Coordinates of C-alpha atoms in Angstrom, one line a residue:
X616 CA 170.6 -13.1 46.0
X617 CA 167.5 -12.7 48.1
X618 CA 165.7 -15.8 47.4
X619 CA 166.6 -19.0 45.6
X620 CA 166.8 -18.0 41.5
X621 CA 165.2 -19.6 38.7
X622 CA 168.1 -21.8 36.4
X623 CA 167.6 -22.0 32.9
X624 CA 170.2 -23.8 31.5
X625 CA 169.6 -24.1 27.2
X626 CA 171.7 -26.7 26.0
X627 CA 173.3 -27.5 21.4
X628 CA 174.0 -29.9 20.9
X629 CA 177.4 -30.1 18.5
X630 CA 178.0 -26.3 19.0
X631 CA 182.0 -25.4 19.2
X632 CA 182.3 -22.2 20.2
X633 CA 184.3 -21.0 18.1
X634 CA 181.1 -20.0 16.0
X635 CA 179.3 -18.1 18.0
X636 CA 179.9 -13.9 17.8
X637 CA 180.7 -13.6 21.5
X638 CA 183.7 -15.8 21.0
X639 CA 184.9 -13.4 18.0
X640 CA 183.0 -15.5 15.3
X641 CA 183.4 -12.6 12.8
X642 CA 180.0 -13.6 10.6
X643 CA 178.4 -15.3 12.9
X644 CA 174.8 -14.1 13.9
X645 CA 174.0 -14.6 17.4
X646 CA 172.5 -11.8 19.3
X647 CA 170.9 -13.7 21.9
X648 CA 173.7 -15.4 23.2
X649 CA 176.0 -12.5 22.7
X650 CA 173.3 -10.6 24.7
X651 CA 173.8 -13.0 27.3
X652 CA 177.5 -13.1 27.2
X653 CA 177.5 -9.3 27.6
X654 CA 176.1 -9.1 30.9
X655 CA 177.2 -12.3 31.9
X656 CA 180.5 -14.3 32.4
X657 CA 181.6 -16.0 29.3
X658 CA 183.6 -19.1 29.7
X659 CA 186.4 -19.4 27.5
X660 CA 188.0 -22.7 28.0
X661 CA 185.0 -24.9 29.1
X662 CA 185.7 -28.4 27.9
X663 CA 182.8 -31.3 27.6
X664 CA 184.3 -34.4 29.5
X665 CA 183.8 -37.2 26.7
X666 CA 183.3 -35.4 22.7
X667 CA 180.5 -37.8 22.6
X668 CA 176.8 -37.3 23.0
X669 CA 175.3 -39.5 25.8
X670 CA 178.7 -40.2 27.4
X671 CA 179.0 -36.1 27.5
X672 CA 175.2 -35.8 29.0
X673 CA 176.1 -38.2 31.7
X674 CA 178.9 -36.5 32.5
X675 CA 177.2 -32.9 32.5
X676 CA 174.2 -34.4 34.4
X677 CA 175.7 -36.4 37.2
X678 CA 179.1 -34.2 37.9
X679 CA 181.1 -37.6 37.2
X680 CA 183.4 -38.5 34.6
X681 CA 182.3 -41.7 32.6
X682 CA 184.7 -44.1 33.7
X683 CA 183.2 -43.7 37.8
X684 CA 179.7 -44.3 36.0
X685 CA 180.5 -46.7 33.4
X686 CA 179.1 -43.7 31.0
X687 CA 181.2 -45.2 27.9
X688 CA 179.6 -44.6 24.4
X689 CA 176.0 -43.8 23.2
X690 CA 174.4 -47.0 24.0
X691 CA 176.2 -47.0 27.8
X692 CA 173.0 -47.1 30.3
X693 CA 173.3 -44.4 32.4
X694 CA 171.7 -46.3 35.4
X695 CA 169.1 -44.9 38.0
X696 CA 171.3 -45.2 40.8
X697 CA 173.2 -42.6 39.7
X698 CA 172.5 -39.3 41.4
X699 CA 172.0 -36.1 39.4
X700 CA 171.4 -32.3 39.5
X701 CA 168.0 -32.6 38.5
X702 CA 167.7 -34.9 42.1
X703 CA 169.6 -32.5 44.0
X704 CA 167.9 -29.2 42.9
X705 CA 164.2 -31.1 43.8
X706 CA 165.4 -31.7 47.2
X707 CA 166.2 -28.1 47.4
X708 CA 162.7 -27.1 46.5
X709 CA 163.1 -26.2 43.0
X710 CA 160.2 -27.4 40.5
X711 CA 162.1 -29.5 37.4
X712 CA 161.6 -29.8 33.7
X713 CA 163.2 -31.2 31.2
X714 CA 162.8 -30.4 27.1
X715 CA 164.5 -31.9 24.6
X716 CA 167.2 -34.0 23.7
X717 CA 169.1 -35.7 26.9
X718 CA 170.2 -39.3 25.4
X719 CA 169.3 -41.3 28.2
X720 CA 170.3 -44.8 27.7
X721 CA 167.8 -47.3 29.5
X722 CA 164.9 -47.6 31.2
X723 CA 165.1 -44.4 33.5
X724 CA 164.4 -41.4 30.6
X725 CA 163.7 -39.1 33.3
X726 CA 167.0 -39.0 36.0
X727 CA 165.7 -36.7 38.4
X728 CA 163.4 -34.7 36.5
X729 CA 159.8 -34.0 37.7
X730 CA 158.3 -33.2 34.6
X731 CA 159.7 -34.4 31.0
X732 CA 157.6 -32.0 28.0
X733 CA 159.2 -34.2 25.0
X734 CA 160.5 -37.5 23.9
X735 CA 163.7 -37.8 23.1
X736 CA 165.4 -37.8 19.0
X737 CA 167.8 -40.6 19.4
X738 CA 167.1 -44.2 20.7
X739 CA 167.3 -45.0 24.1
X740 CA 168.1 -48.7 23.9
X741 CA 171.8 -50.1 23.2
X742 CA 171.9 -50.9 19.4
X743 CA 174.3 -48.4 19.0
X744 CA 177.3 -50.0 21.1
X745 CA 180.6 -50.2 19.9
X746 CA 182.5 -53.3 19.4
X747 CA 186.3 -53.3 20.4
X748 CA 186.9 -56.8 19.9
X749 CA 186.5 -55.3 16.1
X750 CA 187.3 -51.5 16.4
X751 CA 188.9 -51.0 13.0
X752 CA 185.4 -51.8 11.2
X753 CA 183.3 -49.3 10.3
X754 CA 179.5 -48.9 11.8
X755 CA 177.9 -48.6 8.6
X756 CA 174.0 -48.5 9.7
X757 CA 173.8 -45.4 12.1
X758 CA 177.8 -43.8 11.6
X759 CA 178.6 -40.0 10.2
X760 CA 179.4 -40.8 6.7
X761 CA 180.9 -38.1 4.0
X762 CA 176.9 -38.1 2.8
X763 CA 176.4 -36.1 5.7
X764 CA 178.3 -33.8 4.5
X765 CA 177.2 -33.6 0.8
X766 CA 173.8 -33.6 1.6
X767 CA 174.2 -29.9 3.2
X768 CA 172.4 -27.3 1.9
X769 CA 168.5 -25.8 2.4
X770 CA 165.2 -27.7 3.8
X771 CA 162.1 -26.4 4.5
X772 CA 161.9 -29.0 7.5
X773 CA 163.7 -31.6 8.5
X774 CA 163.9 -34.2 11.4
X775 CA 165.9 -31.8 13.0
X776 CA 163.7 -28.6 13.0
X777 CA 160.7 -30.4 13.9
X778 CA 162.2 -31.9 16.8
X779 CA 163.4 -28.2 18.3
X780 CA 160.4 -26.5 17.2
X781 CA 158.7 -29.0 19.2
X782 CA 161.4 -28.8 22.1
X783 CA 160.8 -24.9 22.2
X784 CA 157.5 -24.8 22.5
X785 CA 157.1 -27.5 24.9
X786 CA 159.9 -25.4 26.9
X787 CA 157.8 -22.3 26.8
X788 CA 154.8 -23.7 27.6
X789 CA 156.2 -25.5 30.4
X790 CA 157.8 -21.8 31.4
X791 CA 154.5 -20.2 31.0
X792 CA 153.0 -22.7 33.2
X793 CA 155.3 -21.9 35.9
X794 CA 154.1 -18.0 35.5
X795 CA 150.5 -19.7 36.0
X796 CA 151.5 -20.8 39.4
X797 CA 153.2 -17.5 40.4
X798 CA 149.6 -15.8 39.3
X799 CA 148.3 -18.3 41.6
X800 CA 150.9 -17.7 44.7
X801 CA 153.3 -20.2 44.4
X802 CA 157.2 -19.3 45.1
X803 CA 158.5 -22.5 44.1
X804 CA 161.8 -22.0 42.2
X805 CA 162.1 -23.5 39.0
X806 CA 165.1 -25.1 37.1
X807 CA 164.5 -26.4 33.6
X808 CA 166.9 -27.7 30.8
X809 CA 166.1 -27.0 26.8
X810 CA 168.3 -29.4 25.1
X811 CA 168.0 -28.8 21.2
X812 CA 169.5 -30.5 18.6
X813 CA 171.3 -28.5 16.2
X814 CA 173.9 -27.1 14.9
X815 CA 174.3 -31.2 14.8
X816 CA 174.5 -32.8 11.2
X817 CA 173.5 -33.2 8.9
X818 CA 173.9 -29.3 8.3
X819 CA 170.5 -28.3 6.4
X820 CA 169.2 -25.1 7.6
X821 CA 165.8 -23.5 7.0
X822 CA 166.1 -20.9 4.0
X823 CA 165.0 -17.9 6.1
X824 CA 168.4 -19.0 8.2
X825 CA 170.8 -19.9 5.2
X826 CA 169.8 -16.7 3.6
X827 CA 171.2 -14.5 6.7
X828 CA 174.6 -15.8 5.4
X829 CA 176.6 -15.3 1.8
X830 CA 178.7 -17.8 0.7
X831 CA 181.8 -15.1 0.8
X832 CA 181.2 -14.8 4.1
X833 CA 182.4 -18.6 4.6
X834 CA 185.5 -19.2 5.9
X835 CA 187.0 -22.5 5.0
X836 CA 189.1 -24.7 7.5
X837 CA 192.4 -22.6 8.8
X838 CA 194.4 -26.4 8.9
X839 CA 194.4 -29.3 6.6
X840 CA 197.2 -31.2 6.7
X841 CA 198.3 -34.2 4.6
X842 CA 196.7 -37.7 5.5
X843 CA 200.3 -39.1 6.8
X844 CA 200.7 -36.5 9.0
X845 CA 197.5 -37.0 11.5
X846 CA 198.0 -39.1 14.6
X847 CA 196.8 -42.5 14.7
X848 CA 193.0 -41.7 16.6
X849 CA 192.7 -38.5 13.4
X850 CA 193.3 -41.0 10.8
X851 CA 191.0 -43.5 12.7
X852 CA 188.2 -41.2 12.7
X853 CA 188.9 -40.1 9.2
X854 CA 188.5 -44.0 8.0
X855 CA 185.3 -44.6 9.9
X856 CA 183.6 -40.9 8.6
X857 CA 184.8 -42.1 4.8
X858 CA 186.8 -38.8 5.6
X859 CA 189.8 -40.5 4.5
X860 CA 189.0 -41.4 1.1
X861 CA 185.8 -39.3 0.3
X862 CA 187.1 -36.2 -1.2
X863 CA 184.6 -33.3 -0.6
X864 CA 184.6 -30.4 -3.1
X865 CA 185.5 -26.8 -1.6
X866 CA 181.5 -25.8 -2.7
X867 CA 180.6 -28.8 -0.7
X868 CA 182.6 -27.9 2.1
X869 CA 181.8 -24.4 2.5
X870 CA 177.8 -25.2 1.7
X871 CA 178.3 -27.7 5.2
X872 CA 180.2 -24.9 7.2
X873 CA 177.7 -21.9 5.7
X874 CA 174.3 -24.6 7.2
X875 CA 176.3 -24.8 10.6
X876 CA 176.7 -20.9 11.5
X877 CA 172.9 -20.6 9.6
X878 CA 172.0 -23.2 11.9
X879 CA 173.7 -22.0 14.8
X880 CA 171.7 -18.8 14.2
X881 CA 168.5 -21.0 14.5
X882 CA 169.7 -22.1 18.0
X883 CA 170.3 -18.6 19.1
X884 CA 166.7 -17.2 17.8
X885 CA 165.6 -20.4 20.6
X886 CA 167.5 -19.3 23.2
X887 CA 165.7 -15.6 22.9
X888 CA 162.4 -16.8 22.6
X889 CA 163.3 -18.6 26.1
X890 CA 164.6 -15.4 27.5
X891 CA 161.7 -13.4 26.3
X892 CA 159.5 -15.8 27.7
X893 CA 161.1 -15.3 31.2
X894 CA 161.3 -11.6 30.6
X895 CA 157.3 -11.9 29.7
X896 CA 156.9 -13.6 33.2
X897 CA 158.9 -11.2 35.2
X898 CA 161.5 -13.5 36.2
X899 CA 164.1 -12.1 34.7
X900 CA 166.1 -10.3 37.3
X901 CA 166.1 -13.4 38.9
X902 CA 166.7 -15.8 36.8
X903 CA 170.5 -17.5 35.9
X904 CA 170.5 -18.3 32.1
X905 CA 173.6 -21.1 31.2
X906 CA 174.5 -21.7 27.3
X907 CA 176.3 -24.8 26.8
X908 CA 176.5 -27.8 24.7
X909 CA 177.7 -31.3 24.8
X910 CA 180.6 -30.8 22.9
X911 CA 182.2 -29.7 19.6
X912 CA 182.0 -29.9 15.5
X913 CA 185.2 -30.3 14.1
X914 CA 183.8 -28.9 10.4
X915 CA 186.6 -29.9 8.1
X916 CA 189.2 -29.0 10.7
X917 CA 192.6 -31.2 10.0
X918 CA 190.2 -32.8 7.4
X919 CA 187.8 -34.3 10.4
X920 CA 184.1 -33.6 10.8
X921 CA 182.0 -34.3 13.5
X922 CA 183.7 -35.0 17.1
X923 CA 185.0 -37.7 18.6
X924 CA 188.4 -36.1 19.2
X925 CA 190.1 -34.0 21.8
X926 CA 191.1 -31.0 19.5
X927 CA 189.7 -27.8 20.4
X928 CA 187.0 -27.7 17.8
X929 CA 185.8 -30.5 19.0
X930 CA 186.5 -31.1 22.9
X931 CA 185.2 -27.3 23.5
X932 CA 181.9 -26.3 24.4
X933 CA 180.3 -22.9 25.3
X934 CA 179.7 -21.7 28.4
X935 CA 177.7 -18.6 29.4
X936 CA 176.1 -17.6 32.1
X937 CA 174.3 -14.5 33.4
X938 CA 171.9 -13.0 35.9
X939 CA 172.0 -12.1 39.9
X940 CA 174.9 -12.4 41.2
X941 CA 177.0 -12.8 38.0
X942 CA 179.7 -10.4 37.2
X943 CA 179.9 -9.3 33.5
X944 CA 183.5 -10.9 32.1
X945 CA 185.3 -13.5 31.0
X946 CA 187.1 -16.5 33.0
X947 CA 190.2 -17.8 31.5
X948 CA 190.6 -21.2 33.8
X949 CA 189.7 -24.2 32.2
X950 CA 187.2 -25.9 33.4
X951 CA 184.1 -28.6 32.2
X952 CA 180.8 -30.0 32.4
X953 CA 181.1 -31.9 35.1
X954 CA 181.5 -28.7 37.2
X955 CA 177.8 -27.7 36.8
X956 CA 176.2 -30.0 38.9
X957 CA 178.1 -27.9 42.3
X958 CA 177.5 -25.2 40.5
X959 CA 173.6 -26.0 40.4
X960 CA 174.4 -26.7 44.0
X961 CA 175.7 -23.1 45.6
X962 CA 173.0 -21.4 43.3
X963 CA 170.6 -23.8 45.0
X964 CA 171.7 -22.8 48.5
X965 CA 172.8 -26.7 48.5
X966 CA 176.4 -27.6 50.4
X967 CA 178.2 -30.3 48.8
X968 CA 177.6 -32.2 52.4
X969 CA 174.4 -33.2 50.3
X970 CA 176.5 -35.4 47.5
X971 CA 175.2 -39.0 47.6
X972 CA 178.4 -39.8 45.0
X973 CA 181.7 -38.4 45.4
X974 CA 181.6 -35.8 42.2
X975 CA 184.4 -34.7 39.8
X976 CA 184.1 -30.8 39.6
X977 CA 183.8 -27.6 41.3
X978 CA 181.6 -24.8 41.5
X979 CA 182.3 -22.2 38.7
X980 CA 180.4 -19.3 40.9
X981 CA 183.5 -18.0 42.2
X982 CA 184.7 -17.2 38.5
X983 CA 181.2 -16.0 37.3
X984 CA 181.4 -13.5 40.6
X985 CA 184.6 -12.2 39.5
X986 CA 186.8 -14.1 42.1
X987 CA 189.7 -15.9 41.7
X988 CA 189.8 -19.4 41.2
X989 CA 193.1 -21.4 41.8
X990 CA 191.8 -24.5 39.5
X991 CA 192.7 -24.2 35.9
X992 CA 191.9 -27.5 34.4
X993 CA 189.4 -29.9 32.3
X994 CA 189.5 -33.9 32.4
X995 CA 187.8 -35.3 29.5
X996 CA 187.8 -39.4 28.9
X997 CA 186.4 -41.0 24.7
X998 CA 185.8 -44.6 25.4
X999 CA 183.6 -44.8 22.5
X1000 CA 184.0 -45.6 18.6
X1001 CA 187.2 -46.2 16.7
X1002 CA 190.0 -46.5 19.1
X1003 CA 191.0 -49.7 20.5
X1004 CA 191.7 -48.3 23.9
X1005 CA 190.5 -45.4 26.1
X1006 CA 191.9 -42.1 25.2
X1007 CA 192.5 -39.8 28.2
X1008 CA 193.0 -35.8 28.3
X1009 CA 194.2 -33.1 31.0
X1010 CA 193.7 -29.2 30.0
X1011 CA 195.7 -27.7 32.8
X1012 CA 197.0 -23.7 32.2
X1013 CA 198.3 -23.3 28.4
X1014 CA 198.6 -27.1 28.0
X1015 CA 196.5 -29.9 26.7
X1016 CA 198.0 -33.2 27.0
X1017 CA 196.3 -36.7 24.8
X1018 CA 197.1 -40.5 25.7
X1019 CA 196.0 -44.1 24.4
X1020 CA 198.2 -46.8 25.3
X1021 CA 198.1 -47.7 21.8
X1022 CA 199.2 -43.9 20.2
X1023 CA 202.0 -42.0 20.5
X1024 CA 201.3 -39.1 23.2
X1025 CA 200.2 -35.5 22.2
X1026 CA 201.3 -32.5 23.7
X1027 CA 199.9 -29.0 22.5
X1028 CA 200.3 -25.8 23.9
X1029 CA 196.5 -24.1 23.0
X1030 CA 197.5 -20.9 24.4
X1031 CA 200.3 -20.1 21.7
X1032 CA 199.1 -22.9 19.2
X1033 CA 195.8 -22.9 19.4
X1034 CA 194.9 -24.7 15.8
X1035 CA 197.1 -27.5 17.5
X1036 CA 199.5 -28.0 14.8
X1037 CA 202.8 -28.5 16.7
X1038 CA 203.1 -32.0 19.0
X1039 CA 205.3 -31.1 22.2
X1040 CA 205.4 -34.6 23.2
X1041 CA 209.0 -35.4 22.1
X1042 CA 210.2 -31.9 22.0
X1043 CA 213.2 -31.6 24.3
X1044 CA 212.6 -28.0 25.6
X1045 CA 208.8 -29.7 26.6
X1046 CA 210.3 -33.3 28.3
X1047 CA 209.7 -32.0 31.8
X1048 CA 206.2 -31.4 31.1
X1049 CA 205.1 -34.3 29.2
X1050 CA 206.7 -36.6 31.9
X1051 CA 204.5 -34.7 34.8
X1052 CA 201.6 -35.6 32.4
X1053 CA 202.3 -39.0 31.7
X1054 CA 203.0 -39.6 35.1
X1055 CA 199.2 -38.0 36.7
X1056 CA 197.4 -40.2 33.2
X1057 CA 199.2 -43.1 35.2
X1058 CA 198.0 -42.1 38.6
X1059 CA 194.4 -41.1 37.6
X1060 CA 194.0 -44.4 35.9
X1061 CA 194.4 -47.8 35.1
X1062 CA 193.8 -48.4 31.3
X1063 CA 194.4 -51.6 31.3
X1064 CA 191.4 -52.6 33.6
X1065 CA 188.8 -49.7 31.9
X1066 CA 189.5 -51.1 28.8
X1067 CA 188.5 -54.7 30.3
X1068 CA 185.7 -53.4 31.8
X1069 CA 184.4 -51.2 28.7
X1070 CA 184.6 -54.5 26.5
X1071 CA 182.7 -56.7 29.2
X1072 CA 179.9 -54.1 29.0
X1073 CA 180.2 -53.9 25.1
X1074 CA 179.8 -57.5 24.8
X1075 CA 177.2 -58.6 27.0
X1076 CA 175.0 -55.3 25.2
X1077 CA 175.9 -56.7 21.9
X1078 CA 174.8 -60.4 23.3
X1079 CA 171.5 -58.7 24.6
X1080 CA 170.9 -57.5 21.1
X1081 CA 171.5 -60.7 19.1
X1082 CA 169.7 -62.9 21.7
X1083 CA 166.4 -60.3 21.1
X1084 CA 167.1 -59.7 17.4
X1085 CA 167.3 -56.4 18.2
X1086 CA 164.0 -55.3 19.8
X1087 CA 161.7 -55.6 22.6
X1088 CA 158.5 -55.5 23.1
X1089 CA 158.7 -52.5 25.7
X1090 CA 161.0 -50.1 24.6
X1091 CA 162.5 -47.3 26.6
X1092 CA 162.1 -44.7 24.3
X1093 CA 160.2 -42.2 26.2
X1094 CA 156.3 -41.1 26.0
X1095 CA 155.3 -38.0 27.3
X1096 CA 152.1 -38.3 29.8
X1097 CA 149.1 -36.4 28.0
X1098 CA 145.6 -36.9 29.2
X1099 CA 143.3 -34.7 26.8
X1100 CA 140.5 -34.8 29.1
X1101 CA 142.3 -32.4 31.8
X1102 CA 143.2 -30.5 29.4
X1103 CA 141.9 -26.7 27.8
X1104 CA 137.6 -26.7 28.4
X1105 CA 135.9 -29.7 29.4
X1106 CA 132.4 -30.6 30.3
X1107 CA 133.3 -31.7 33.6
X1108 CA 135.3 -28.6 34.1
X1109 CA 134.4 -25.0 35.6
X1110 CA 135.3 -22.8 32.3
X1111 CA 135.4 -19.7 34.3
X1112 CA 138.5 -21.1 36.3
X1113 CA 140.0 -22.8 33.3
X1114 CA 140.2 -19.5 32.1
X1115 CA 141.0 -17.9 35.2
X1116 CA 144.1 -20.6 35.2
X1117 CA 145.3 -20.3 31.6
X1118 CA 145.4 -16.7 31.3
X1119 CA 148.8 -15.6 31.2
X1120 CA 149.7 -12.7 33.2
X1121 CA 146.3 -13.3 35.3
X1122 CA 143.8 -10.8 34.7
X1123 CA 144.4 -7.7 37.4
X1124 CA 141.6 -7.7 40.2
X1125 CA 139.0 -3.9 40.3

């Protein structure tokens, strides 16, 4: 690469991979990212690092795992001091924009970011903080319920759509823009982040996107087995969804899963208006698109919707990337979102002599240039709702291992079991490995003072919100600047350059 390249990383939220057509979706509609996949390098064990939103954001944006942060649940502040990609690609001269959904948690909403296009969909303050000291009771005011699922089906608009209509035309504007200051001679690189909200539930797609799919097409979930038979966290999560004791009809199921892929397909038409928009700029050969998300969608899988587990459906994300200097293929090793920020940083031309935090990943450009890679492994930490304890998991090779100090372990082997169906953690033949695992969980942490030190922040956040009633009078949620007198033809204004300036390409000089 000649000069430092663009980075356009587009970001689901809720999106398991396993329904998108590059990872062998067979219905799925997604040319754009299979586009991208296609001359790119396709991830295909990329793991978020908490199946949580905000915890998984402040993972993916500061290249730390939440327990060094104290990134814990979705009311967790991820404080300012924290440094993140968005910091370290500015002091490498790239221009920054964020649009979209991020969940920052606290006063900071931009973390690095020079320019912020959109306010964010989910509060930024800390009533939704879980409460350990009662971890069996179920959240009733905000929490996935069973109604979530029911309610699928077919909306002209919803929350939802509005929100990433609005996120992708902010993004393209804010794209466009940057094409206005190559017109007028600027080489600054540019990084930006599109962070949308679907596929996330509830699962109501727009009709033009529900009709794309039949409901023969559908596949309903590959594994459902019997309530007594899921382990401990499963069942937990099953009793705070209503999962548990909610039956869903098979037409409501497969009316929730036919929304998700339609609504995955809505995703995918904003990730090629994105591309087209840097294809319209002339950018393209040198600009590195990444598709990710924050984590999974479990969608009736063992019975459990949502996330908030570490099985695959759930724990994985997608990962794609292509443009210079990225090999067409696909890389086997496991590996997570916490690996993006040095990633960010060779593409940058940064050295990781620039890290103000020690980080918990590695650069992923040796894979993505064809190279070998000795790492092959994920860590992923849930430290949120319905377990009494933190929950720790290592992806290393074929296996996936699961502890709480409160549940039994979990050992699967994803390679040859990959709906997860068969627990190796008491299988003779498997004792070797599950004592090597149980052995790094005991080196890596010390459960007994994170779980102290999760409830100390969850009660003084809970004390915060009784002793305010709930609110304040400046809340963080975040404004974006707008000053309508700088903007499109004004009296004080030369029109002849504000037209000069918004034209897009520039007119072509005699």
């Amino acid at each position: 690469m000649s000069k430092q390249p663009n980075i356009v990383l587009i970001m689901a939220d809720q999106l398991a991979p396993h329904f998108i057509g590059a990872y062998g979706h067979k219905t799925a509609i997604t040319p754009h990212m299979d586009a991208l996949a296609a001359r790119g390098t396709r991830f295909d064990s990329a793991y978020c690092n908490s199946p949580l939103c905000a915890p998984s954001r402040m993972s993916f944006m500061s290249g730390q795992q939440i327990s060094r942060i104290a990134g814990y649940d979705n009311a967790s502040e991820f404080r300012a001091s924290v440094p993140t990609f968005a910091h370290y690609l500015k002091s490498l001269g790239y221009h920054t924009g964020l649009s979209g959904k991020m969940h920052f948690v606290g006063p900071d909403q931009k973390h690095g970011f020079q320019d912020r296009v959109t306010t964010d969909i989910y509060p930024a303050d800390f009533a939704w903080t879980p409460n350990w000291d009662r971890h069996a009771e179920r959240i009733d005011k905000w929490y996935h319920n069973m109604e979530t699922v029911q309610e699928s089906g077919v909306a002209v608009a919803t929350y939802q759509t509005d929100y990433d209509d609005e996120v992708g035309f902010a993004a393209r504007r804010w794209l466009i823009d940057r094409g206005r200051d190559r017109g007028a001679g600027s080489e600054t690189p540019f990084a930006l982040v599109a962070s949308f909200i679907h596929p996330h539930d509830p699962y109501v797609a727009k009709p033009e996107y529900w009709d794309m799919y039949e409901d023969a097409d559908i596949e309903m979930p590959a594994y459902v087995p019997p309530l007594e038979e899921l382990d401990p966290h499963a069942r937990r999560v099953m009793d705070a969804t209503e999962a548990s004791y909610k039956t869903l009809t098979d037409d409501e199921i497969r009316a929730a899963r036919r929304a998700y892929l339609a609504n995955v397909t809505y995703f995918d038409s904003k990730v090629g208006e994105l591309v087209k928009t840097i294809e319209e700029m002339g950018e393209i050969d040198n600009t590195i698109f990444v598709i990710t998300a924050d984590h999974g969608d479990m969608l009736g899988e063992r019975g459990l919707w949502f996330k908030m587990t570490f099985f695959e459906q759930s724990v994985r994300v997608p990962l794609i990337m292509a443009g210079p200097g990225i090999k067409p293929g696909a890389a086997s090793n496991a590996c997570s979102l916490v690996d993006l920020l040095p990633t960010f940083l060779e593409i940058g031309g940064g050295t990781t002599e620039m890290l103000a935090d020690p980080i918990d990943g590695r650069s992923l450009m040796p894979l993505a240039r064809g190279e070998d890679d000795p790492i092959d492994e994920a860590i992923a930490e849930y430290c949120a709702e319905m377990t009494p304890a933190p929950i720790f998991m290592i992806r290393r090779g074929a296996f996936k291992y699961i502890h709480c100090d409160f549940d039994p372990p979990q050992l699967f082997d994803v390679a040859n079991d990959p709906l997860e169906k068969v627990n190796l953690a008491e299988d003779p033949a498997h004792a070797e490995i599950a004592a090597k695992f149980a052995a790094e969980i005991a080196e890596r942490w010390n459960p007994t003072a994170l779980r102290e030190d999760i409830m100390k922040t969850q009660r003084s956040r809970l004390a915060l919100l009784h002793l305010t009633d709930g609110t304040t009078d400046d809340h963080w949620d975040y404004n974006p600047p707008s000053d309508a007198s700088q903007q499109y033809v004004r009296n004080h204004l030369d029109w002849a350059e504000a037209n000069a300036r918004y034209r897009f390409p520039p007119e072509k000089a005699d």
